[in-house]
Short mmCIF file of C-alpha atoms in Angstrom, two decimals:
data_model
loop_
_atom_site.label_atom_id
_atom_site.label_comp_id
_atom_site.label_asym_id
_atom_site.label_seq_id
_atom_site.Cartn_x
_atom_site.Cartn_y
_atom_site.Cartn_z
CA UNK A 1 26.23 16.81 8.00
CA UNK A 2 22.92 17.91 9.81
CA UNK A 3 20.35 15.41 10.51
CA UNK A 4 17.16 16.00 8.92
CA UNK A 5 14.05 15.52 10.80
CA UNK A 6 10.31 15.09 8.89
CA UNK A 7 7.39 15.29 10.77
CA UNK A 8 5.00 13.38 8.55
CA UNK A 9 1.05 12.91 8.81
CA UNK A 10 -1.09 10.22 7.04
CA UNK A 11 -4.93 9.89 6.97
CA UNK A 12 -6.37 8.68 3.40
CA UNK A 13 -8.16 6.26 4.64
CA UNK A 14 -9.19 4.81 7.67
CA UNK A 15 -6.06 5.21 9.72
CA UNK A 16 -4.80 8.79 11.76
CA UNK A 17 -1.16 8.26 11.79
CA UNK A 18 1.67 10.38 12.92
CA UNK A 19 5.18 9.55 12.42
CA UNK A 20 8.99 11.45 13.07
CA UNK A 21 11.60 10.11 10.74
CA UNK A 22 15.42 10.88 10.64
CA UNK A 23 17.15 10.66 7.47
CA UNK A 24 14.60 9.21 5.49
CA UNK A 25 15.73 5.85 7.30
CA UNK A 26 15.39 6.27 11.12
CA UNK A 27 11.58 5.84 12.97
CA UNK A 28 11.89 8.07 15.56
CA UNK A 29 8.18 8.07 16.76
CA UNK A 30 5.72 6.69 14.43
CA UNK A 31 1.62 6.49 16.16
CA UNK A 32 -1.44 4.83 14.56
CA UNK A 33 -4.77 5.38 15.44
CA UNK A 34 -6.81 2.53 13.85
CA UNK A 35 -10.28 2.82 12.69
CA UNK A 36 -10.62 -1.09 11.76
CA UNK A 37 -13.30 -2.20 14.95
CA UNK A 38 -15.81 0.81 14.05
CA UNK A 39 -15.65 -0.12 10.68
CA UNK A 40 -15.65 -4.10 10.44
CA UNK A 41 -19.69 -3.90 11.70
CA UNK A 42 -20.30 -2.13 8.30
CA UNK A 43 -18.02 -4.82 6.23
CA UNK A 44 -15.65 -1.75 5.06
CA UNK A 45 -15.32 1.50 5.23
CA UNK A 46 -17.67 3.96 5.55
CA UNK A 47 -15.76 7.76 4.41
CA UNK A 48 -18.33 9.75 6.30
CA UNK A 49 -17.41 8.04 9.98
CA UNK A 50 -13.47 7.72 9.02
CA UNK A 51 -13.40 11.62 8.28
CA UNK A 52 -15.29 12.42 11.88
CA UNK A 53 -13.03 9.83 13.68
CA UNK A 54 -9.87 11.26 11.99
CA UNK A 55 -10.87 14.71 13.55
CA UNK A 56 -11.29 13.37 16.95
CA UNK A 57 -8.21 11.76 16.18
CA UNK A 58 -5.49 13.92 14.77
CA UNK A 59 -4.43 16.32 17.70
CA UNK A 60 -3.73 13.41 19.60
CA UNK A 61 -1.55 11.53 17.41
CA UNK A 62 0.61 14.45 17.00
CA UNK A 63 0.45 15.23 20.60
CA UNK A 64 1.91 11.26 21.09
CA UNK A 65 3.94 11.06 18.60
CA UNK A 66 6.06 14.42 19.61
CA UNK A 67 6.09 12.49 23.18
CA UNK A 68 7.51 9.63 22.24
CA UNK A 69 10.01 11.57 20.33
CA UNK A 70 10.57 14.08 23.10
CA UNK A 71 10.78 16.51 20.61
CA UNK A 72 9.45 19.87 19.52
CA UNK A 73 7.56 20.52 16.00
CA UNK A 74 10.17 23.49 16.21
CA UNK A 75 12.64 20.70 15.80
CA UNK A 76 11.45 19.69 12.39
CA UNK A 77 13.05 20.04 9.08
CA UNK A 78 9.44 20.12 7.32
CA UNK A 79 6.53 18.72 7.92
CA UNK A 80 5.27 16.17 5.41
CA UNK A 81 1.68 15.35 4.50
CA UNK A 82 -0.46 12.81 2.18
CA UNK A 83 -2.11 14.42 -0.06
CA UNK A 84 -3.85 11.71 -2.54
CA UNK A 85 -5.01 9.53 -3.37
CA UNK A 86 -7.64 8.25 -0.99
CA UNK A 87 -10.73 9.54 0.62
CA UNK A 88 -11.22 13.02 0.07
CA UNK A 89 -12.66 13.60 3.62
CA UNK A 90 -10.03 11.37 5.41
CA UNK A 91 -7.26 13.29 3.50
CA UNK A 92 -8.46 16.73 3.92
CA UNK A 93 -8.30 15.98 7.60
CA UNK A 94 -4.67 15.45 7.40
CA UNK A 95 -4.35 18.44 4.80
CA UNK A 96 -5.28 20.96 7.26
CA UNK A 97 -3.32 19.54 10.17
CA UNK A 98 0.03 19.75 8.33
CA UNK A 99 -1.01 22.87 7.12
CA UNK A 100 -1.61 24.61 10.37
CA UNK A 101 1.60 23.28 11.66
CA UNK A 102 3.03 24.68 8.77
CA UNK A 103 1.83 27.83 9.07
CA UNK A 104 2.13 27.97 13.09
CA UNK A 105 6.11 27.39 13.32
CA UNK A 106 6.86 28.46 9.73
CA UNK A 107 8.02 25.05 8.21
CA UNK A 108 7.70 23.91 4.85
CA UNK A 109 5.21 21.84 3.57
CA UNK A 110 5.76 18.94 1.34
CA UNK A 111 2.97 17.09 -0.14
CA UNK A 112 3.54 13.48 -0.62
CA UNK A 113 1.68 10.88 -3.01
CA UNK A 114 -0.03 7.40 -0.54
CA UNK A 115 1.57 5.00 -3.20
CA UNK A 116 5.41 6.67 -3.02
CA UNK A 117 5.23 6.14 0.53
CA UNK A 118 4.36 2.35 0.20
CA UNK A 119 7.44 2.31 -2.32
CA UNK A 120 9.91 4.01 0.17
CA UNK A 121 8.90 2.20 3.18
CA UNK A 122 11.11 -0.58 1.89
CA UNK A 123 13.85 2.23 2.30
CA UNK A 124 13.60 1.65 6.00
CA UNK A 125 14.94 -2.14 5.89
CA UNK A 126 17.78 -0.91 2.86
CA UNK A 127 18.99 1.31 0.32
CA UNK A 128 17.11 1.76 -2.70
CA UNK A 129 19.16 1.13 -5.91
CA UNK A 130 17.95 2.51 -9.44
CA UNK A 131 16.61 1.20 -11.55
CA UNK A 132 14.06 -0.69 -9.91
CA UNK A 133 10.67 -2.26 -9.91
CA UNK A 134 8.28 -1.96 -7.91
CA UNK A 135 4.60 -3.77 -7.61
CA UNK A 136 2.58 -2.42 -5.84
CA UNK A 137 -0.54 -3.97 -4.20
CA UNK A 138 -3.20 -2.93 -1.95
CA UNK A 139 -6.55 -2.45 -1.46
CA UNK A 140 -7.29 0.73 -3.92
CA UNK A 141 -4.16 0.34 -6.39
CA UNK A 142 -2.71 -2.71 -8.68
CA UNK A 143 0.73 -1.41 -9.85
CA UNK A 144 3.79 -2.39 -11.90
CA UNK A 145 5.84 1.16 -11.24
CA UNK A 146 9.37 1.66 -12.70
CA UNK A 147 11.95 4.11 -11.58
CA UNK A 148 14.64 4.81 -13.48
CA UNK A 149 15.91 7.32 -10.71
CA UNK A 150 15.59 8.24 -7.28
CA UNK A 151 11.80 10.22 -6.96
CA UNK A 152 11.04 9.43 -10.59
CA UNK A 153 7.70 7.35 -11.40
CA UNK A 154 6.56 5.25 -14.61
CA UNK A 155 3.41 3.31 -14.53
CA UNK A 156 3.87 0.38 -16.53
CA UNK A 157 1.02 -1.47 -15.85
CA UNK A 158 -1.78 -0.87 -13.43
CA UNK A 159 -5.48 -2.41 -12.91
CA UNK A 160 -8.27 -2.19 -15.53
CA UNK A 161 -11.13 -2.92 -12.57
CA UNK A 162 -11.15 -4.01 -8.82
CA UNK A 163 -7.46 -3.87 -7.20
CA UNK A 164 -6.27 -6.89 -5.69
CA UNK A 165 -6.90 -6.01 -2.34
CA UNK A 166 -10.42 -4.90 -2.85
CA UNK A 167 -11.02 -8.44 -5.03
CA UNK A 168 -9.25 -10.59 -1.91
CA UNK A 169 -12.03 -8.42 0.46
CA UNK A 170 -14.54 -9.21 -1.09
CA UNK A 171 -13.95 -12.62 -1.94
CA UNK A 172 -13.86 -12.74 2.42
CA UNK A 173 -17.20 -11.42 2.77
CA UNK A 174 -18.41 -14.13 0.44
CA UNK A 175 -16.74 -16.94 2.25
CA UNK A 176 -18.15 -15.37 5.24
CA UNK A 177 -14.99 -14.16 6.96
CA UNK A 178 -14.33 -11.18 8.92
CA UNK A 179 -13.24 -7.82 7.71
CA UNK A 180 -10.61 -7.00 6.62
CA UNK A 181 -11.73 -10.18 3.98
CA UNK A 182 -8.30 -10.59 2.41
CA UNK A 183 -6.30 -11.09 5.51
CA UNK A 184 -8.30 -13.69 7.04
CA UNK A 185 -8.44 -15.28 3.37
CA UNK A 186 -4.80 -15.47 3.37
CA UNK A 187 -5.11 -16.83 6.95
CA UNK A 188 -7.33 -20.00 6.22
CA UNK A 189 -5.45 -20.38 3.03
CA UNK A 190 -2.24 -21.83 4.58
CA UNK A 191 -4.81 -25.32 5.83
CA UNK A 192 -6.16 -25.19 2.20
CA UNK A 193 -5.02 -26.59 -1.12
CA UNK A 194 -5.26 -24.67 -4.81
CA UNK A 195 -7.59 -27.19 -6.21
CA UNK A 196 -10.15 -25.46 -7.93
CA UNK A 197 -10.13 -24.05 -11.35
CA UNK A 198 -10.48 -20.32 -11.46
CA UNK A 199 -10.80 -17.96 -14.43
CA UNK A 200 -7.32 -16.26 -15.10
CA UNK A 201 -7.31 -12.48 -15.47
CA UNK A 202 -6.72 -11.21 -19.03
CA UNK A 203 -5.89 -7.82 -20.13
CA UNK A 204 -4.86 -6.20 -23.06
CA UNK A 205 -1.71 -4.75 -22.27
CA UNK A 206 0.62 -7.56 -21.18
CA UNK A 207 1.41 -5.55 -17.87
CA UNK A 208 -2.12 -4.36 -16.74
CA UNK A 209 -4.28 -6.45 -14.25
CA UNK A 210 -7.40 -7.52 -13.95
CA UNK A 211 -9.12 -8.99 -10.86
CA UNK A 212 -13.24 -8.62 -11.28
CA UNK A 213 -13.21 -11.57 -13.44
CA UNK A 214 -11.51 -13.95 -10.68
CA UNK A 215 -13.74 -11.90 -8.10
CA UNK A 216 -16.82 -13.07 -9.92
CA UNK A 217 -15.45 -16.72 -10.76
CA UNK A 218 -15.32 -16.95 -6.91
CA UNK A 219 -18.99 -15.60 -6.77
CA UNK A 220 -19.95 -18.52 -9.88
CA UNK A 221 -18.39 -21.20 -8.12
CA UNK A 222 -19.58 -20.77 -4.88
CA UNK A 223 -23.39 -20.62 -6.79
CA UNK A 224 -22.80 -23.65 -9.17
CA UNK A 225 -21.82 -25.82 -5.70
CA UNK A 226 -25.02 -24.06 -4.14
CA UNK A 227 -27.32 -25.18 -6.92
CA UNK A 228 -25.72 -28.80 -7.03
CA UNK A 229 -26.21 -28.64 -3.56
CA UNK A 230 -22.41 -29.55 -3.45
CA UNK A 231 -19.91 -29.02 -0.33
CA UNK A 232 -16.64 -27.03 -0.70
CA UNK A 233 -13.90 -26.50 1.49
CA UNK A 234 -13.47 -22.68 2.46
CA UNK A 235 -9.91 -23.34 2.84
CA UNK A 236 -9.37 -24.63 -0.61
CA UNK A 237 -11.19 -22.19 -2.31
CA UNK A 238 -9.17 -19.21 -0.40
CA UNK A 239 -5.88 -21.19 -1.53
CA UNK A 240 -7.38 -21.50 -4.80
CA UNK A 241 -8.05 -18.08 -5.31
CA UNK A 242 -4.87 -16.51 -4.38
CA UNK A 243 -2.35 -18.84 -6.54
CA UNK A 244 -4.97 -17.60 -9.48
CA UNK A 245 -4.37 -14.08 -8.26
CA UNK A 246 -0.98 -14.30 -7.38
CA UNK A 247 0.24 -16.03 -10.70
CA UNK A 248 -1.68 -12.77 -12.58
CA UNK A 249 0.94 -10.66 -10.36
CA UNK A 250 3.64 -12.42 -11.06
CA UNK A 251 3.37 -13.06 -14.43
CA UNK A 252 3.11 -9.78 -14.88
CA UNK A 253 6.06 -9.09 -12.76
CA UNK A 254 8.56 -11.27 -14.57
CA UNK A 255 7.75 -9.81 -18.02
CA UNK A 256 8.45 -6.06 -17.13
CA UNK A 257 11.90 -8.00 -15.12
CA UNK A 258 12.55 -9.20 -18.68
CA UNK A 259 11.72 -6.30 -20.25
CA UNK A 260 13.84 -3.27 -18.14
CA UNK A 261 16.07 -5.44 -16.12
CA UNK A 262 15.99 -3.57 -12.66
CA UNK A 263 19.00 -3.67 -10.06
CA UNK A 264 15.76 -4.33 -7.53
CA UNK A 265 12.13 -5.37 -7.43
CA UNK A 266 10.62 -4.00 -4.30
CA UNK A 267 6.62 -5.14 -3.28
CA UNK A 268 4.63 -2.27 -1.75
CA UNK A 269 0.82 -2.06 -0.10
CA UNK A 270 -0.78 -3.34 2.43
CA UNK A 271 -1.88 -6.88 0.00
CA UNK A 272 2.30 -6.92 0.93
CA UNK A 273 1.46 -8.14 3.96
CA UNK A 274 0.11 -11.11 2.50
CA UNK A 275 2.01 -14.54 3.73
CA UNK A 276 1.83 -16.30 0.12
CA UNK A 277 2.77 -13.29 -1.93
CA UNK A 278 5.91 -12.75 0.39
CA UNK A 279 6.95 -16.21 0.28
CA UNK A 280 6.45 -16.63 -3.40
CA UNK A 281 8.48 -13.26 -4.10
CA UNK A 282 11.24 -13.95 -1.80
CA UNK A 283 11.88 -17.62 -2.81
CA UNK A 284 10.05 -18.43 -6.53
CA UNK A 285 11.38 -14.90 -7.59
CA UNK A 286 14.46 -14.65 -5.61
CA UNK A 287 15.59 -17.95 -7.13
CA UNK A 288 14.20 -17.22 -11.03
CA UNK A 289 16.19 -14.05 -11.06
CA UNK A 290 19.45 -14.61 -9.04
CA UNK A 291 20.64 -11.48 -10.66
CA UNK A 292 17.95 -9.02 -9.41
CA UNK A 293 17.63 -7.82 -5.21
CA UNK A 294 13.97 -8.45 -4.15
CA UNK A 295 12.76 -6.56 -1.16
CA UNK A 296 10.15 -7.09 0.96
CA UNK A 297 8.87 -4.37 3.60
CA UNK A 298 9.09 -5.10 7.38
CA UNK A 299 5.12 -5.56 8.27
CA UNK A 300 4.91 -2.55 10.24
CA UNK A 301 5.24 -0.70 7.25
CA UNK A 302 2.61 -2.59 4.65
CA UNK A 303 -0.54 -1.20 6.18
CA UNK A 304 -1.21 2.59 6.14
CA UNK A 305 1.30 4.45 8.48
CA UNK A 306 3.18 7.56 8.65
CA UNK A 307 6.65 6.35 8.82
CA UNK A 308 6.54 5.68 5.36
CA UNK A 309 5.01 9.48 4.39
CA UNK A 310 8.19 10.42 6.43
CA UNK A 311 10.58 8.48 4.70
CA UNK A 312 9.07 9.27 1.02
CA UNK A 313 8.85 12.87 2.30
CA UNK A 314 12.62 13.20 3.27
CA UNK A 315 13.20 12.08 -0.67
CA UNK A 316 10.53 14.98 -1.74
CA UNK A 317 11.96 17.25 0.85
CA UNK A 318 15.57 16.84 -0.77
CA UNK A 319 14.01 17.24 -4.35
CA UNK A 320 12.60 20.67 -3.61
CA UNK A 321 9.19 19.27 -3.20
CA UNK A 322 6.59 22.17 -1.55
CA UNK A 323 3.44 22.81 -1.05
CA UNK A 324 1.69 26.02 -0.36
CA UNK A 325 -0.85 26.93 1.98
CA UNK A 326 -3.67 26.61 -1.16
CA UNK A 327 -2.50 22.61 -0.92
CA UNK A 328 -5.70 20.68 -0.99
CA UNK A 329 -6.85 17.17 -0.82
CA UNK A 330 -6.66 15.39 -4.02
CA UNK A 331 -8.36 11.97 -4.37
CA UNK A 332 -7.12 11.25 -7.55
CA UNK A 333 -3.65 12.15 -6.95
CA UNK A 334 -1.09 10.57 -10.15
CA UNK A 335 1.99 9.11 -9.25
CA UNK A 336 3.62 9.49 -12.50
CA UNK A 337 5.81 12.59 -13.22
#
């Protein structure tokens, strides 16, 4: 059987990334480019800069990419490309580099949705099995996704306000930590304890999030100790806040277990990366649900990259998945189909 080789391209945010993937399972090359030290002065990201710097960018990471590969765009099955959601100027970037490739050595195009690539990056530690579950966590999307079948997408829950990610930056910047907030958060966490009392998010839909609430308890206590003129440990707030957080995932997570009873539960986004959440998924879940697989992907692959594009890509590739040359950058992409 002939190998298949996707050449895949990812730039919806604040990373130019270029990866080569065999298979849907192999890395073969996969380059980032990271924006994070321009962007850290400013506290997050500014769209206008990331766009410019993906520009600059983009030749470059396909240049070293196809190095480290030692291969030939010629060489590629098709050539695979984020399309949404994210920033429209990052993304368009990325558009019209897979685009021209496209066009210059006459391969197709398949467009690719950010959060499917999340989801299939766990396809690079293991096979997939269906039906599964998969939540999904990161800085712009809080997700409870179902899949019945290989490249099929259900939202069952998803966030009414801020997305976990977004909540754990910003709860960094008010405990006066460094960007990215969330990871340094979870860093000075592990010396904390979860001591404080934090309001629990509530939705109406038992499967939807909610994380502005728990953003601005953060805010109320750090105020109310302010006016008291009372002292607080940083590192017990920051554990504090993500066993509220994490609990509201989780909860969440077990009823939808309960309710479609998936062969696997996967996590996917870059809030993957997160120590706690890993730790309470692969023990506290593992052991609740003996029954169910829980996978957790590599962290390479929980931050914006390419390999996953590639791998998700292969799957759309297979499923007749094209794009023509009138493919444009969609910021408000829907998983769902």
């Amino acid at each position: 059987m002939k190998d298949t080789y996707i050449l895949a391209i990812e730039s919806s945010c604040d990373e130019t990334a270029v990866a080569i993937i065999k298979n849907a399972k192999e890395i073969v090359a996969n380059v980032v480019a990271t924006q994070i030290d321009v962007h850290k002065d400013f506290g997050g990201v500014i769209p206008e800069v990331a766009s410019r710097i993906h520009v600059e960018n983009i030749s470059m990471v396909i240049e070293e990419a196809l190095k480290k590969a030692n291969m030939d765009v010629a060489d590629m099955d098709a050539i695979a490309v984020t399309q949404g959601p994210g920033l429209v100027g990052s993304l368009h970037v990325g558009v019209q580099a897979a685009k021209t490739l496209a066009w210059a050595y006459d391969k197709p195009l398949v467009p690719v949705h950010h959060i499917a690539g999340h989801i299939y990056a766990n396809q690079l530690i293991t096979e997939l099995a269906f039906p599964l579950l998969a939540l999904v966590v990161s800085g712009g999307h809080t997700e409870l996704v179902y899949m019945k079948d290989e490249w099929s997408f259900e939202i069952l829950g998803t966030t009414q306000d801020d997305a976990i990610g977004e909540a754990g930056d910003k709860v960094g910047r008010v405990l006066g930590l460094p960007y990215p907030g969330g990871v340094y958060v979870d860093k000075i966490a592990k010396d904390g304890k979860a001591i404080y009392t934090l309001a629990k998010p509530k939705t109406e839909n038992e499967l939807d999030f909610s994380f502005s609430g728990l953003k601005s308890s953060v805010l109320q206590f750090i105020d109310r100790c302010k006016r008291k003129n009372e002292t607080f440990l940083p590192e017990d707030l920051a554990a504090s806040y993500q066993e509220t957080a994490f609990e509201a995932l989780l909860e969440r997570a077990r009823k939808a277990l309960e309710l479609y009873h998936p062969k696997q539960m996967l996590l996917a986004g870059g809030v993957a990366a997160n120590s706690c959440l890993r730790k309470k998924i692969s023990e506290d879940m593992a052991k609740a649900y003996p029954e169910v697989i829980f996978i957790i992907p590599p962290l390479s692959c929980c931050t914006d990259n390419a390999a996953m594009i590639g791998v998700a890509g292969t799957i759309a590739y297979q499923h007749g998945e094209r794009g023509d040359f009138a493919l444009t950058a969609d910021p408000g992409m829907e998983l769902e189909r």
